[in-house]
Every structure is written in structure tokens, then in C-alpha cells.
Tab-separated table of C-alpha atoms and ligand atoms in Angstrom:
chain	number	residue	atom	x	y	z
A	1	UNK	CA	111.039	55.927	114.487
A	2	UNK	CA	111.438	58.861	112.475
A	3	UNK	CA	108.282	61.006	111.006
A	4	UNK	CA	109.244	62.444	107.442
A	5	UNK	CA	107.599	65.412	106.186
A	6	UNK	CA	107.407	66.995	102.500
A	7	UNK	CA	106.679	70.630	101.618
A	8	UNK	CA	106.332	72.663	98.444
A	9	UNK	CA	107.081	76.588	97.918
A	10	UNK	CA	107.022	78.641	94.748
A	11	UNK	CA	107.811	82.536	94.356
A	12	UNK	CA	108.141	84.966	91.804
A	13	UNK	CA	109.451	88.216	91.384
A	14	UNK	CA	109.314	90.674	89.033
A	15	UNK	CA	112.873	92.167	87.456
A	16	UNK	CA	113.363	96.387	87.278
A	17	UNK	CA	116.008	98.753	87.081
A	18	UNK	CA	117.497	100.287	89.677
A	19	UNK	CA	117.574	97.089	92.159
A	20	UNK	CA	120.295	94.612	93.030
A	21	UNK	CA	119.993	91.378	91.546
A	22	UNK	CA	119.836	89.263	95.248
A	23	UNK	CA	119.301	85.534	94.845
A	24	UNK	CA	119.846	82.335	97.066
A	25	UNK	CA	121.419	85.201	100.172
A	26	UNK	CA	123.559	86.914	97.476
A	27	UNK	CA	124.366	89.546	95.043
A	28	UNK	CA	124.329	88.823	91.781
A	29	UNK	CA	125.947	91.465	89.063
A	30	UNK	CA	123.219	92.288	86.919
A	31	UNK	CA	121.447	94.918	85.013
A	32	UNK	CA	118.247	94.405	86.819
A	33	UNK	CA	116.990	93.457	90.190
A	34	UNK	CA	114.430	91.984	92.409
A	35	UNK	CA	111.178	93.921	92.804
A	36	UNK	CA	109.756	93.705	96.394
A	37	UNK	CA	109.298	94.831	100.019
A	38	UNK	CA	112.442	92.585	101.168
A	39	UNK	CA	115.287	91.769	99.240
A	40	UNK	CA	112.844	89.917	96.972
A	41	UNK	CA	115.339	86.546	96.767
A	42	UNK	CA	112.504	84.597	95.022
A	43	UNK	CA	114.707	81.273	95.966
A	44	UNK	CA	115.148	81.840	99.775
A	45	UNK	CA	111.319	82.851	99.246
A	46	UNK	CA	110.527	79.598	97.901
A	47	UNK	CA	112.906	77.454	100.200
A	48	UNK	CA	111.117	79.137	102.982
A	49	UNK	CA	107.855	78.443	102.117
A	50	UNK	CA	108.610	74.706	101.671
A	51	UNK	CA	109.809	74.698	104.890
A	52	UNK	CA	106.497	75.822	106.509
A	53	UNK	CA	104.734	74.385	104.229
A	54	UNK	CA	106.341	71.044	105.549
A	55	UNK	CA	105.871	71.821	108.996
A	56	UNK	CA	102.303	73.017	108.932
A	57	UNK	CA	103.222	76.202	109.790
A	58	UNK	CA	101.460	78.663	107.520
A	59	UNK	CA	103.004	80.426	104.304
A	60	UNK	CA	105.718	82.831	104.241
A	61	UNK	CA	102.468	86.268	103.607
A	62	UNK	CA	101.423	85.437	106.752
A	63	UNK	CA	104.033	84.895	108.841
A	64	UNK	CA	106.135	88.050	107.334
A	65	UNK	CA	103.850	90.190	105.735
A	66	UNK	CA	104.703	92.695	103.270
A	67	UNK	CA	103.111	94.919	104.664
A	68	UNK	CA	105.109	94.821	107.701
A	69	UNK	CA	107.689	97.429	107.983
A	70	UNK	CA	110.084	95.583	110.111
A	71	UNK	CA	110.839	93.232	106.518
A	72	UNK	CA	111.596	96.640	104.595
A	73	UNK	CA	115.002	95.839	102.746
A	74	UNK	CA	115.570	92.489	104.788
A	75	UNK	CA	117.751	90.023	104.595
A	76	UNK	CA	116.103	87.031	103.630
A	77	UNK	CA	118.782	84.870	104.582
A	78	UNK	CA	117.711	86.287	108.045
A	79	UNK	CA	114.193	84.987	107.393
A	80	UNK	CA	115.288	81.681	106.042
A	81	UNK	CA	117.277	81.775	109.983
A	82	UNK	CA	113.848	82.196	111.697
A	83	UNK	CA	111.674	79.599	109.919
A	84	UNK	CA	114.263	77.003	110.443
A	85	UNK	CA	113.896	77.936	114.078
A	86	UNK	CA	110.183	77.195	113.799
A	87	UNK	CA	110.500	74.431	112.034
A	88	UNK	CA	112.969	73.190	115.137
A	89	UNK	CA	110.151	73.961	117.792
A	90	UNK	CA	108.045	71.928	116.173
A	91	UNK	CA	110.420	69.216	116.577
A	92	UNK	CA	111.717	69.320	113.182
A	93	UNK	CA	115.528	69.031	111.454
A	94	UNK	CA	116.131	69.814	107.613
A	95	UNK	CA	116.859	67.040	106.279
A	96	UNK	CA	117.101	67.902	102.489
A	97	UNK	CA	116.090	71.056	100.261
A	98	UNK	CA	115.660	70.540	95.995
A	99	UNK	CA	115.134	73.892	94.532
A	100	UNK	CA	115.528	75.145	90.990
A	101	UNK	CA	115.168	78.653	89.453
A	102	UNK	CA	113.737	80.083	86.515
A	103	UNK	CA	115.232	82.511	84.717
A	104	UNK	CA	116.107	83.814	81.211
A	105	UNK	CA	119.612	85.265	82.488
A	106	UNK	CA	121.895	85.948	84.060
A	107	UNK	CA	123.324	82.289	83.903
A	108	UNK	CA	123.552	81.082	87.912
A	109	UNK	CA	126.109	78.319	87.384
A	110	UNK	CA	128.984	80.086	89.185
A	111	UNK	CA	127.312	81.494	92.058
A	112	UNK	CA	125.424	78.522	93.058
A	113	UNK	CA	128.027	77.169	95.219
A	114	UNK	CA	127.936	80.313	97.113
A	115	UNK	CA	124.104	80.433	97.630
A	116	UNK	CA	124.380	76.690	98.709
A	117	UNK	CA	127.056	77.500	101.379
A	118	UNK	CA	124.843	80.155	102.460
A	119	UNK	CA	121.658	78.294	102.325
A	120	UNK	CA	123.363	75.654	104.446
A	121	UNK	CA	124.071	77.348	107.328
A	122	UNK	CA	121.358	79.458	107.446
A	123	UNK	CA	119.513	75.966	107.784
A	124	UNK	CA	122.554	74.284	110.046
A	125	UNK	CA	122.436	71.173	107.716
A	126	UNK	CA	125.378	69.408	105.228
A	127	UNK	CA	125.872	71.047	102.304
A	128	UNK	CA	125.292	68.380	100.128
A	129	UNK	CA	121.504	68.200	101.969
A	130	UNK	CA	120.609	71.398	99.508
A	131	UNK	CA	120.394	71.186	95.935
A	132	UNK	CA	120.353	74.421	93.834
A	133	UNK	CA	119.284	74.447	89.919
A	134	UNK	CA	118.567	76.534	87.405
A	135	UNK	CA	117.414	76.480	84.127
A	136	UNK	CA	115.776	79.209	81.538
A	137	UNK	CA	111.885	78.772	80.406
A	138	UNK	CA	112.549	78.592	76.530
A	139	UNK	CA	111.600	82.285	75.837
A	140	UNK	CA	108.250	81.371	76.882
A	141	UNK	CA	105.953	83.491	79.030
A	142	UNK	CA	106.860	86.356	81.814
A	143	UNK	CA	110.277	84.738	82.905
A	144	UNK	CA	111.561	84.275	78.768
A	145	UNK	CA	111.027	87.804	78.319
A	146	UNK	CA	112.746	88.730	81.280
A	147	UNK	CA	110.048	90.168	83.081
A	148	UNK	CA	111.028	88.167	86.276
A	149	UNK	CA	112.160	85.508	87.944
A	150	UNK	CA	110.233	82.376	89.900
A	151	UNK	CA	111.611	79.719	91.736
A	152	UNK	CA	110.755	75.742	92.814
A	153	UNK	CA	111.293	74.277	96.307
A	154	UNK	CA	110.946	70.923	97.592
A	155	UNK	CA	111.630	70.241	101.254
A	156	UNK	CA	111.886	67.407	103.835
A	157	UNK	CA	111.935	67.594	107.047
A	158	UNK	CA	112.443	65.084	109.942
A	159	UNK	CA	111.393	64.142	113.764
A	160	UNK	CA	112.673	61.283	115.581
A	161	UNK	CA	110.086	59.680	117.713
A	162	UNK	CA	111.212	57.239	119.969
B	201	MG	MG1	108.712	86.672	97.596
């Protein structure tokens, strides 16, 4: 038998000068960047949080706070790395990710096989198990004006019990 699982993450960050744009484990070029205490990549953020969320494992604050200064400047492709571990201890395998970003620009179209690649092994799934989107919010609100940037992530996860 196998046990499915569903989890939900959301992040947003807000956009300054001075910053590299990182997204999905990579650098975008950009006139802005990501404010936060890591690399601020909103979308490994939310993909991570999903994940947790799906195994019952806390949120992403807790386990890495910002606070902490062992997550100054890091990676969070390394993060992603580590909560996929968790998620395994628990019994767990990826078995799908469906995230989409929010944003007014840059447009993500050619870099998003690159963050899927990247998202995919960080996870040690298919690459066709991850699904990367974008899309702008009309103008509207915080992210239209380019104040930042949030992001959307669905997750399943699976345990075979026999
Ligand atoms: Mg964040």
C-alpha cells in the first residue's frame, strides 16, 4: 500500500538594490535582489515548506531560523538537501512538486529549466516530478509594483507500507 501525503508552502521576499537576484538555486541577472538572512530564494523557500508541511515536520522559521547565524548567506539549495533528508527519515520519497512564482519581472521562462534541474537533484527525484511556473500579478499589489517577489508550492510525498 502506499500512504500519499500533500503539503502547501508560500514565501515572499522583498526586492532591493544591491542583492543578487537568486531564485529556484540560481542567479538570475537582474537589477534587484532578494532581501533576507539566506539567499532569500522565495521558491526553494516555498518548495521547502511544502515539503515539511507534507511530512508533519514543522515550517521552514523553525527548523532554520533567521536568526540563526549558521543560515547567514546560505545556499538554499543546501536547505532544500536537508529537508528532503527529513522528509526520507520519516519514511518519505518526493513524489511530485507544483510551484509557481509571482513576479512583475524579470520574465523566468529561460531559466526555469535550470532551476528544475537543480531542484531535481537536490530532491533525488525525475525531472519531470517538478513543475516550475511563473506568472506576473497584473500590476496589482506589492509584487505589481515590484516591491517583491512570493512564491506557491504544492507537494506530495509518498511511503510504501507493505
Ligand atoms: Mg524565505
Amino acid at each position: 500500500m502506499t500512504i500519499p501525503r500533500v503539503g502547501f508552502g508560500y514565501d515572499c521576499h522583498r526586492l532591493v538594490t544591491g542583492r543578487p537576484l537568486i531564485l529556484g538555486g540560481i542567479e538570475i541577472p537582474y537589477k534587484k535582489g532578494l532581501l533576507g538572512h539566506s539567499d532569500a530564494d522565495a521558491l526553494l523557500h516555498a518548495i521547502g515548506d511544502s515539503l515539511l508541511g507534507a511530512a508533519g515536520a514543522g515550517d521552514l522559521g523553525k527548523r532554520f531560523p533567521d536568526d540563526d547565524p549558521a543560515y547567514k548567506n546560505a545556499s538554499s539549495v543546501r536547505l532544500l538537501e536537508h529537508i528532503r533528508a527529513l522528509v526520507g527519515k520519516e519514511g518519505y520519497v518526493v513524489n511530485n512538486i507544483d510551484a509557481t512564482v509571482v513576479l512583475e519581472e524579470p520574465r523566468l521562462k529561460d531559466h526555469i529549466p535550470a532551476m528544475t534541474d537543480i531542484i531535481a537533484r537536490a530532491l533525488n527525484v525525475d525531472r519531470d516530478r517538478i513543475s516550475i511556473k511563473a506568472t506576473t500579478n497584473e500590476g496589482m499589489g506589492f509584487i505589481g509594483k515590484g516591491e517583491g517577489i512570493a512564491a506557491f508550492s504544492v507537494a506530495s510525498i509518498i511511503k510504501r507500507q507493505d
